[in-house]
Amino acid sequence: MTTQTVITPAHLVGAYTYEAFIALSEELYAQNRTTSDADSYNTEQILQYTRLNLQRISRLERTTTLNPELVEAASGVQERWIWMVLAESWCGDVAQNLPVIKQIADSGQDISVRVLLRDKNPDIMDAYLTNGGRSIPKLICLRASDLSELGNWGPRPEVLQGLMLEWKAQNLPFEEVAEKIHGWYAKDHSQQLQTEFLQLIKQWQKAGQTAVL
């Protein structure tokens, strides 16, 4: 079963390819800027996070290996999908997940990734809040034929999201939470993300087939 989405053809035209988003992030970082215009996301501390994010992305692009079952599922998609991802260069969860998502999409013939900047698309972001917050990355799986929504994912693997809520409830300092988050990603090697996307691809395929009947 599909649902209507706030994403329009105009949004699709204005979206970045994965490669263009990375190039933009690198270009702006060279100018001491992030992909967000807000001053609060262009401080020295945030720029340091952005530098680390670009390094993480580069490393994941080189080292990620997908599980064969996931590759088989992605390659078995029978209609064209668009994975629209809300992202920003300063976000650590974007850096840890987006390169893997792109590799999953590339393992199939009919899945393309497009990126919209969160802060320049509040109409979309506010339709996909997480516990009332504008957490990213947020991925929306769309049928390319009519831009209907098959489902969505984000902003991080469910196991980590649960831990994140626990850490926030403990009122831990932001720096400590960030260290715990990236430590979890380093130990997990994208396995939780891959497990979730294996199930999601199957669910989204079933939703697409139901919509055709």
PDB file of N, CA, C and O in Angstrom, residues 49-110:
ATOM      1  N   TYR A  49      33.250  19.071  13.231  1.00  0.00           N
ATOM      2  CA  TYR A  49      32.426  17.881  13.018  1.00  0.00           C
ATOM      3  C   TYR A  49      32.271  17.589  11.523  1.00  0.00           C
ATOM      4  O   TYR A  49      32.306  16.432  11.091  1.00  0.00           O
ATOM      5  N   THR A  50      32.100  18.642  10.740  1.00  0.00           N
ATOM      6  CA  THR A  50      31.931  18.472   9.295  1.00  0.00           C
ATOM      7  C   THR A  50      33.181  17.869   8.669  1.00  0.00           C
ATOM      8  O   THR A  50      33.087  16.996   7.794  1.00  0.00           O
ATOM      9  N   ARG A  51      34.337  18.321   9.112  1.00  0.00           N
ATOM     10  CA  ARG A  51      35.595  17.742   8.611  1.00  0.00           C
ATOM     11  C   ARG A  51      35.659  16.251   8.914  1.00  0.00           C
ATOM     12  O   ARG A  51      36.008  15.435   8.039  1.00  0.00           O
ATOM     13  N   LEU A  52      35.298  15.880  10.138  1.00  0.00           N
ATOM     14  CA  LEU A  52      35.286  14.463  10.506  1.00  0.00           C
ATOM     15  C   LEU A  52      34.267  13.698   9.678  1.00  0.00           C
ATOM     16  O   LEU A  52      34.509  12.551   9.278  1.00  0.00           O
ATOM     17  N   ASN A  53      33.118  14.311   9.408  1.00  0.00           N
ATOM     18  CA  ASN A  53      32.088  13.649   8.611  1.00  0.00           C
ATOM     19  C   ASN A  53      32.584  13.347   7.201  1.00  0.00           C
ATOM     20  O   ASN A  53      32.326  12.262   6.658  1.00  0.00           O
ATOM     21  N   LEU A  54      33.273  14.294   6.592  1.00  0.00           N
ATOM     22  CA  LEU A  54      33.800  14.066   5.240  1.00  0.00           C
ATOM     23  C   LEU A  54      34.821  12.936   5.249  1.00  0.00           C
ATOM     24  O   LEU A  54      34.882  12.133   4.308  1.00  0.00           O
ATOM     25  N   GLN A  55      35.592  12.838   6.311  1.00  0.00           N
ATOM     26  CA  GLN A  55      36.544  11.730   6.438  1.00  0.00           C
ATOM     27  C   GLN A  55      35.807  10.407   6.614  1.00  0.00           C
ATOM     28  O   GLN A  55      36.191   9.385   6.022  1.00  0.00           O
ATOM     29  N   ARG A  56      34.750  10.410   7.412  1.00  0.00           N
ATOM     30  CA  ARG A  56      33.957   9.192   7.616  1.00  0.00           C
ATOM     31  C   ARG A  56      33.329   8.724   6.302  1.00  0.00           C
ATOM     32  O   ARG A  56      33.329   7.531   5.994  1.00  0.00           O
ATOM     33  N   ILE A  57      32.778   9.673   5.555  1.00  0.00           N
ATOM     34  CA  ILE A  57      32.161   9.323   4.278  1.00  0.00           C
ATOM     35  C   ILE A  57      33.178   8.681   3.349  1.00  0.00           C
ATOM     36  O   ILE A  57      32.915   7.639   2.725  1.00  0.00           O
ATOM     37  N   SER A  58      34.344   9.291   3.241  1.00  0.00           N
ATOM     38  CA  SER A  58      35.388   8.751   2.373  1.00  0.00           C
ATOM     39  C   SER A  58      35.794   7.341   2.796  1.00  0.00           C
ATOM     40  O   SER A  58      35.970   6.455   1.956  1.00  0.00           O
ATOM     41  N   ARG A  59      35.915   7.134   4.102  1.00  0.00           N
ATOM     42  CA  ARG A  59      36.303   5.812   4.599  1.00  0.00           C
ATOM     43  C   ARG A  59      35.222   4.776   4.312  1.00  0.00           C
ATOM     44  O   ARG A  59      35.526   3.658   3.859  1.00  0.00           O
ATOM     45  N   LEU A  60      33.965   5.123   4.553  1.00  0.00           N
ATOM     46  CA  LEU A  60      32.879   4.174   4.321  1.00  0.00           C
ATOM     47  C   LEU A  60      32.721   3.840   2.846  1.00  0.00           C
ATOM     48  O   LEU A  60      32.391   2.707   2.490  1.00  0.00           O
ATOM     49  N   GLU A  61      32.960   4.809   1.982  1.00  0.00           N
ATOM     50  CA  GLU A  61      32.899   4.541   0.544  1.00  0.00           C
ATOM     51  C   GLU A  61      33.936   3.496   0.140  1.00  0.00           C
ATOM     52  O   GLU A  61      33.695   2.691  -0.768  1.00  0.00           O
ATOM     53  N   ARG A  62      35.074   3.481   0.824  1.00  0.00           N
ATOM     54  CA  ARG A  62      36.155   2.555   0.482  1.00  0.00           C
ATOM     55  C   ARG A  62      36.009   1.188   1.154  1.00  0.00           C
ATOM     56  O   ARG A  62      36.470   0.183   0.602  1.00  0.00           O
ATOM     57  N   THR A  63      35.401   1.151   2.333  1.00  0.00           N
ATOM     58  CA  THR A  63      35.489  -0.059   3.152  1.00  0.00           C
ATOM     59  C   THR A  63      34.192  -0.828   3.327  1.00  0.00           C
ATOM     60  O   THR A  63      34.215  -1.972   3.804  1.00  0.00           O
ATOM     61  N   THR A  64      33.051  -0.256   2.968  1.00  0.00           N
ATOM     62  CA  THR A  64      31.768  -0.936   3.199  1.00  0.00           C
ATOM     63  C   THR A  64      31.615  -2.142   2.285  1.00  0.00           C
ATOM     64  O   THR A  64      31.828  -2.060   1.077  1.00  0.00           O
ATOM     65  N   THR A  65      31.225  -3.258   2.874  1.00  0.00           N
ATOM     66  CA  THR A  65      30.905  -4.465   2.126  1.00  0.00           C
ATOM     67  C   THR A  65      29.473  -4.867   2.461  1.00  0.00           C
ATOM     68  O   THR A  65      29.125  -5.027   3.634  1.00  0.00           O
ATOM     69  N   LEU A  66      28.663  -5.014   1.439  1.00  0.00           N
ATOM     70  CA  LEU A  66      27.260  -5.364   1.663  1.00  0.00           C
ATOM     71  C   LEU A  66      27.079  -6.868   1.780  1.00  0.00           C
ATOM     72  O   LEU A  66      27.769  -7.645   1.122  1.00  0.00           O
ATOM     73  N   ASN A  67      26.128  -7.257   2.605  1.00  0.00           N
ATOM     74  CA  ASN A  67      25.792  -8.670   2.745  1.00  0.00           C
ATOM     75  C   ASN A  67      25.141  -9.175   1.452  1.00  0.00           C
ATOM     76  O   ASN A  67      24.311  -8.472   0.861  1.00  0.00           O
ATOM     77  N   PRO A  68      25.499 -10.371   1.001  1.00  0.00           N
ATOM     78  CA  PRO A  68      24.972 -10.890  -0.270  1.00  0.00           C
ATOM     79  C   PRO A  68      23.446 -10.915  -0.337  1.00  0.00           C
ATOM     80  O   PRO A  68      22.869 -10.635  -1.397  1.00  0.00           O
ATOM     81  N   GLU A  69      22.790 -11.231   0.762  1.00  0.00           N
ATOM     82  CA  GLU A  69      21.319 -11.294   0.758  1.00  0.00           C
ATOM     83  C   GLU A  69      20.720  -9.917   0.497  1.00  0.00           C
ATOM     84  O   GLU A  69      19.699  -9.788  -0.192  1.00  0.00           O
ATOM     85  N   LEU A  70      21.370  -8.871   1.026  1.00  0.00           N
ATOM     86  CA  LEU A  70      20.894  -7.512   0.799  1.00  0.00           C
ATOM     87  C   LEU A  70      21.092  -7.107  -0.661  1.00  0.00           C
ATOM     88  O   LEU A  70      20.215  -6.490  -1.267  1.00  0.00           O
ATOM     89  N   VAL A  71      22.232  -7.464  -1.221  1.00  0.00           N
ATOM     90  CA  VAL A  71      22.502  -7.177  -2.634  1.00  0.00           C
ATOM     91  C   VAL A  71      21.458  -7.858  -3.509  1.00  0.00           C
ATOM     92  O   VAL A  71      20.927  -7.259  -4.459  1.00  0.00           O
ATOM     93  N   GLU A  72      21.137  -9.087  -3.179  1.00  0.00           N
ATOM     94  CA  GLU A  72      20.138  -9.830  -3.952  1.00  0.00           C
ATOM     95  C   GLU A  72      18.774  -9.160  -3.865  1.00  0.00           C
ATOM     96  O   GLU A  72      18.056  -9.043  -4.869  1.00  0.00           O
ATOM     97  N   ALA A  73      18.413  -8.697  -2.665  1.00  0.00           N
ATOM     98  CA  ALA A  73      17.115  -8.037  -2.495  1.00  0.00           C
ATOM     99  C   ALA A  73      17.051  -6.737  -3.288  1.00  0.00           C
ATOM    100  O   ALA A  73      16.050  -6.455  -3.964  1.00  0.00           O
ATOM    101  N   ALA A  74      18.110  -5.941  -3.229  1.00  0.00           N
ATOM    102  CA  ALA A  74      18.125  -4.667  -3.953  1.00  0.00           C
ATOM    103  C   ALA A  74      18.098  -4.887  -5.455  1.00  0.00           C
ATOM    104  O   ALA A  74      17.426  -4.153  -6.199  1.00  0.00           O
ATOM    105  N   SER A  75      18.806  -5.900  -5.913  1.00  0.00           N
ATOM    106  CA  SER A  75      18.836  -6.173  -7.349  1.00  0.00           C
ATOM    107  C   SER A  75      17.527  -6.772  -7.845  1.00  0.00           C
ATOM    108  O   SER A  75      17.276  -6.814  -9.052  1.00  0.00           O
ATOM    109  N   GLY A  76      16.675  -7.220  -6.919  1.00  0.00           N
ATOM    110  CA  GLY A  76      15.401  -7.814  -7.297  1.00  0.00           C
ATOM    111  C   GLY A  76      14.243  -6.837  -7.355  1.00  0.00           C
ATOM    112  O   GLY A  76      13.114  -7.234  -7.642  1.00  0.00           O
ATOM    113  N   VAL A  77      14.501  -5.563  -7.072  1.00  0.00           N
ATOM    114  CA  VAL A  77      13.443  -4.559  -7.153  1.00  0.00           C
ATOM    115  C   VAL A  77      12.941  -4.472  -8.590  1.00  0.00           C
ATOM    116  O   VAL A  77      13.735  -4.327  -9.523  1.00  0.00           O
ATOM    117  N   GLN A  78      11.638  -4.532  -8.776  1.00  0.00           N
ATOM    118  CA  GLN A  78      11.057  -4.664 -10.111  1.00  0.00           C
ATOM    119  C   GLN A  78      10.494  -3.364 -10.687  1.00  0.00           C
ATOM    120  O   GLN A  78       9.966  -3.358 -11.788  1.00  0.00           O
ATOM    121  N   GLU A  79      10.566  -2.267  -9.943  1.00  0.00           N
ATOM    122  CA  GLU A  79      10.114  -0.978 -10.456  1.00  0.00           C
ATOM    123  C   GLU A  79      11.110   0.084 -10.012  1.00  0.00           C
ATOM    124  O   GLU A  79      11.917  -0.143  -9.119  1.00  0.00           O
ATOM    125  N   ARG A  80      11.058   1.242 -10.645  1.00  0.00           N
ATOM    126  CA  ARG A  80      12.000   2.292 -10.321  1.00  0.00           C
ATOM    127  C   ARG A  80      11.604   2.986  -9.019  1.00  0.00           C
ATOM    128  O   ARG A  80      10.465   3.404  -8.850  1.00  0.00           O
ATOM    129  N   TRP A  81      12.579   3.067  -8.120  1.00  0.00           N
ATOM    130  CA  TRP A  81      12.396   3.749  -6.851  1.00  0.00           C
ATOM    131  C   TRP A  81      13.329   4.943  -6.767  1.00  0.00           C
ATOM    132  O   TRP A  81      14.431   4.928  -7.325  1.00  0.00           O
ATOM    133  N   ILE A  82      12.899   5.931  -6.015  1.00  0.00           N
ATOM    134  CA  ILE A  82      13.760   7.052  -5.646  1.00  0.00           C
ATOM    135  C   ILE A  82      13.861   7.062  -4.123  1.00  0.00           C
ATOM    136  O   ILE A  82      12.842   7.089  -3.427  1.00  0.00           O
ATOM    137  N   TRP A  83      15.084   7.003  -3.627  1.00  0.00           N
ATOM    138  CA  TRP A  83      15.305   7.157  -2.190  1.00  0.00           C
ATOM    139  C   TRP A  83      15.676   8.605  -1.942  1.00  0.00           C
ATOM    140  O   TRP A  83      16.813   9.022  -2.184  1.00  0.00           O
ATOM    141  N   MET A  84      14.714   9.401  -1.509  1.00  0.00           N
ATOM    142  CA  MET A  84      14.938  10.805  -1.224  1.00  0.00           C
ATOM    143  C   MET A  84      15.416  10.936   0.221  1.00  0.00           C
ATOM    144  O   MET A  84      14.727  10.495   1.145  1.00  0.00           O
ATOM    145  N   VAL A  85      16.573  11.536   0.398  1.00  0.00           N
ATOM    146  CA  VAL A  85      17.179  11.615   1.724  1.00  0.00           C
ATOM    147  C   VAL A  85      17.345  13.076   2.132  1.00  0.00           C
ATOM    148  O   VAL A  85      17.946  13.872   1.402  1.00  0.00           O
ATOM    149  N   LEU A  86      16.811  13.418   3.290  1.00  0.00           N
ATOM    150  CA  LEU A  86      17.042  14.729   3.884  1.00  0.00           C
ATOM    151  C   LEU A  86      18.354  14.675   4.650  1.00  0.00           C
ATOM    152  O   LEU A  86      18.562  13.771   5.484  1.00  0.00           O
ATOM    153  N   ALA A  87      19.253  15.622   4.384  1.00  0.00           N
ATOM    154  CA  ALA A  87      20.595  15.545   4.944  1.00  0.00           C
ATOM    155  C   ALA A  87      21.210  16.934   5.080  1.00  0.00           C
ATOM    156  O   ALA A  87      20.698  17.919   4.543  1.00  0.00           O
ATOM    157  N   GLU A  88      22.318  17.005   5.811  1.00  0.00           N
ATOM    158  CA  GLU A  88      23.173  18.190   5.905  1.00  0.00           C
ATOM    159  C   GLU A  88      24.597  17.698   6.159  1.00  0.00           C
ATOM    160  O   GLU A  88      24.803  16.629   6.739  1.00  0.00           O
ATOM    161  N   SER A  89      25.570  18.498   5.757  1.00  0.00           N
ATOM    162  CA  SER A  89      26.965  18.052   5.868  1.00  0.00           C
ATOM    163  C   SER A  89      27.467  17.977   7.302  1.00  0.00           C
ATOM    164  O   SER A  89      28.409  17.237   7.593  1.00  0.00           O
ATOM    165  N   TRP A  90      26.849  18.716   8.216  1.00  0.00           N
ATOM    166  CA  TRP A  90      27.318  18.751   9.594  1.00  0.00           C
ATOM    167  C   TRP A  90      26.837  17.560  10.426  1.00  0.00           C
ATOM    168  O   TRP A  90      27.277  17.370  11.558  1.00  0.00           O
ATOM    169  N   CYS A  91      25.939  16.762   9.887  1.00  0.00           N
ATOM    170  CA  CYS A  91      25.293  15.698  10.661  1.00  0.00           C
ATOM    171  C   CYS A  91      26.107  14.401  10.660  1.00  0.00           C
ATOM    172  O   CYS A  91      26.338  13.809   9.604  1.00  0.00           O
ATOM    173  N   GLY A  92      26.482  13.948  11.841  1.00  0.00           N
ATOM    174  CA  GLY A  92      27.252  12.720  11.953  1.00  0.00           C
ATOM    175  C   GLY A  92      26.500  11.482  11.519  1.00  0.00           C
ATOM    176  O   GLY A  92      27.077  10.566  10.930  1.00  0.00           O
ATOM    177  N   ASP A  93      25.198  11.430  11.800  1.00  0.00           N
ATOM    178  CA  ASP A  93      24.411  10.269  11.380  1.00  0.00           C
ATOM    179  C   ASP A  93      24.283  10.203   9.863  1.00  0.00           C
ATOM    180  O   ASP A  93      24.232   9.111   9.288  1.00  0.00           O
ATOM    181  N   VAL A  94      24.241  11.351   9.197  1.00  0.00           N
ATOM    182  CA  VAL A  94      24.257  11.366   7.736  1.00  0.00           C
ATOM    183  C   VAL A  94      25.546  10.739   7.230  1.00  0.00           C
ATOM    184  O   VAL A  94      25.546   9.883   6.334  1.00  0.00           O
ATOM    185  N   ALA A  95      26.668  11.157   7.808  1.00  0.00           N
ATOM    186  CA  ALA A  95      27.970  10.642   7.367  1.00  0.00           C
ATOM    187  C   ALA A  95      28.081   9.138   7.573  1.00  0.00           C
ATOM    188  O   ALA A  95      28.676   8.426   6.753  1.00  0.00           O
ATOM    189  N   GLN A  96      27.507   8.625   8.643  1.00  0.00           N
ATOM    190  CA  GLN A  96      27.631   7.202   8.957  1.00  0.00           C
ATOM    191  C   GLN A  96      26.682   6.333   8.136  1.00  0.00           C
ATOM    192  O   GLN A  96      26.955   5.140   7.961  1.00  0.00           O
ATOM    193  N   ASN A  97      25.605   6.887   7.639  1.00  0.00           N
ATOM    194  CA  ASN A  97      24.587   6.070   6.971  1.00  0.00           C
ATOM    195  C   ASN A  97      24.448   6.313   5.471  1.00  0.00           C
ATOM    196  O   ASN A  97      24.210   5.371   4.715  1.00  0.00           O
ATOM    197  N   LEU A  98      24.586   7.559   5.031  1.00  0.00           N
ATOM    198  CA  LEU A  98      24.329   7.866   3.631  1.00  0.00           C
ATOM    199  C   LEU A  98      25.241   7.111   2.659  1.00  0.00           C
ATOM    200  O   LEU A  98      24.747   6.613   1.633  1.00  0.00           O
ATOM    201  N   PRO A  99      26.551   6.975   2.913  1.00  0.00           N
ATOM    202  CA  PRO A  99      27.383   6.211   1.968  1.00  0.00           C
ATOM    203  C   PRO A  99      26.955   4.755   1.830  1.00  0.00           C
ATOM    204  O   PRO A  99      27.038   4.178   0.739  1.00  0.00           O
ATOM    205  N   VAL A 100      26.500   4.171   2.931  1.00  0.00           N
ATOM    206  CA  VAL A 100      26.042   2.776   2.888  1.00  0.00           C
ATOM    207  C   VAL A 100      24.725   2.684   2.130  1.00  0.00           C
ATOM    208  O   VAL A 100      24.522   1.785   1.304  1.00  0.00           O
ATOM    209  N   ILE A 101      23.832   3.627   2.385  1.00  0.00           N
ATOM    210  CA  ILE A 101      22.559   3.671   1.660  1.00  0.00           C
ATOM    211  C   ILE A 101      22.805   3.780   0.163  1.00  0.00           C
ATOM    212  O   ILE A 101      22.152   3.117  -0.643  1.00  0.00           O
ATOM    213  N   LYS A 102      23.749   4.634  -0.218  1.00  0.00           N
ATOM    214  CA  LYS A 102      24.070   4.790  -1.638  1.00  0.00           C
ATOM    215  C   LYS A 102      24.589   3.481  -2.224  1.00  0.00           C
ATOM    216  O   LYS A 102      24.215   3.097  -3.349  1.00  0.00           O
ATOM    217  N   GLN A 103      25.413   2.760  -1.491  1.00  0.00           N
ATOM    218  CA  GLN A 103      25.940   1.487  -1.993  1.00  0.00           C
ATOM    219  C   GLN A 103      24.819   0.458  -2.134  1.00  0.00           C
ATOM    220  O   GLN A 103      24.809  -0.327  -3.089  1.00  0.00           O
ATOM    221  N   ILE A 104      23.883   0.454  -1.188  1.00  0.00           N
ATOM    222  CA  ILE A 104      22.732  -0.453  -1.293  1.00  0.00           C
ATOM    223  C   ILE A 104      21.947  -0.143  -2.559  1.00  0.00           C
ATOM    224  O   ILE A 104      21.592  -1.046  -3.332  1.00  0.00           O
ATOM    225  N   ALA A 105      21.674   1.142  -2.778  1.00  0.00           N
ATOM    226  CA  ALA A 105      20.922   1.539  -3.974  1.00  0.00           C
ATOM    227  C   ALA A 105      21.659   1.142  -5.242  1.00  0.00           C
ATOM    228  O   ALA A 105      21.050   0.653  -6.205  1.00  0.00           O
ATOM    229  N   ASP A 106      22.962   1.327  -5.263  1.00  0.00           N
ATOM    230  CA  ASP A 106      23.757   1.025  -6.456  1.00  0.00           C
ATOM    231  C   ASP A 106      23.827  -0.463  -6.754  1.00  0.00           C
ATOM    232  O   ASP A 106      24.128  -0.854  -7.888  1.00  0.00           O
ATOM    233  N   SER A 107      23.528  -1.293  -5.758  1.00  0.00           N
ATOM    234  CA  SER A 107      23.565  -2.736  -6.007  1.00  0.00           C
ATOM    235  C   SER A 107      22.324  -3.203  -6.766  1.00  0.00           C
ATOM    236  O   SER A 107      22.263  -4.345  -7.225  1.00  0.00           O
ATOM    237  N   GLY A 108      21.338  -2.334  -6.907  1.00  0.00           N
ATOM    238  CA  GLY A 108      20.168  -2.630  -7.741  1.00  0.00           C
ATOM    239  C   GLY A 108      20.180  -1.764  -8.984  1.00  0.00           C
ATOM    240  O   GLY A 108      20.870  -0.740  -9.042  1.00  0.00           O
ATOM    241  N   GLN A 109      19.416  -2.148  -9.972  1.00  0.00           N
ATOM    242  CA  GLN A 109      19.366  -1.409 -11.226  1.00  0.00           C
ATOM    243  C   GLN A 109      18.321  -0.290 -11.218  1.00  0.00           C
ATOM    244  O   GLN A 109      18.396   0.625 -12.036  1.00  0.00           O
ATOM    245  N   ASP A 110      17.390  -0.341 -10.284  1.00  0.00           N
ATOM    246  CA  ASP A 110      16.228   0.547 -10.354  1.00  0.00           C
ATOM    247  C   ASP A 110      16.055   1.447  -9.144  1.00  0.00           C
ATOM    248  O   ASP A 110      14.967   1.978  -8.916  1.00  0.00           O
TER     249      ASP A 110
END
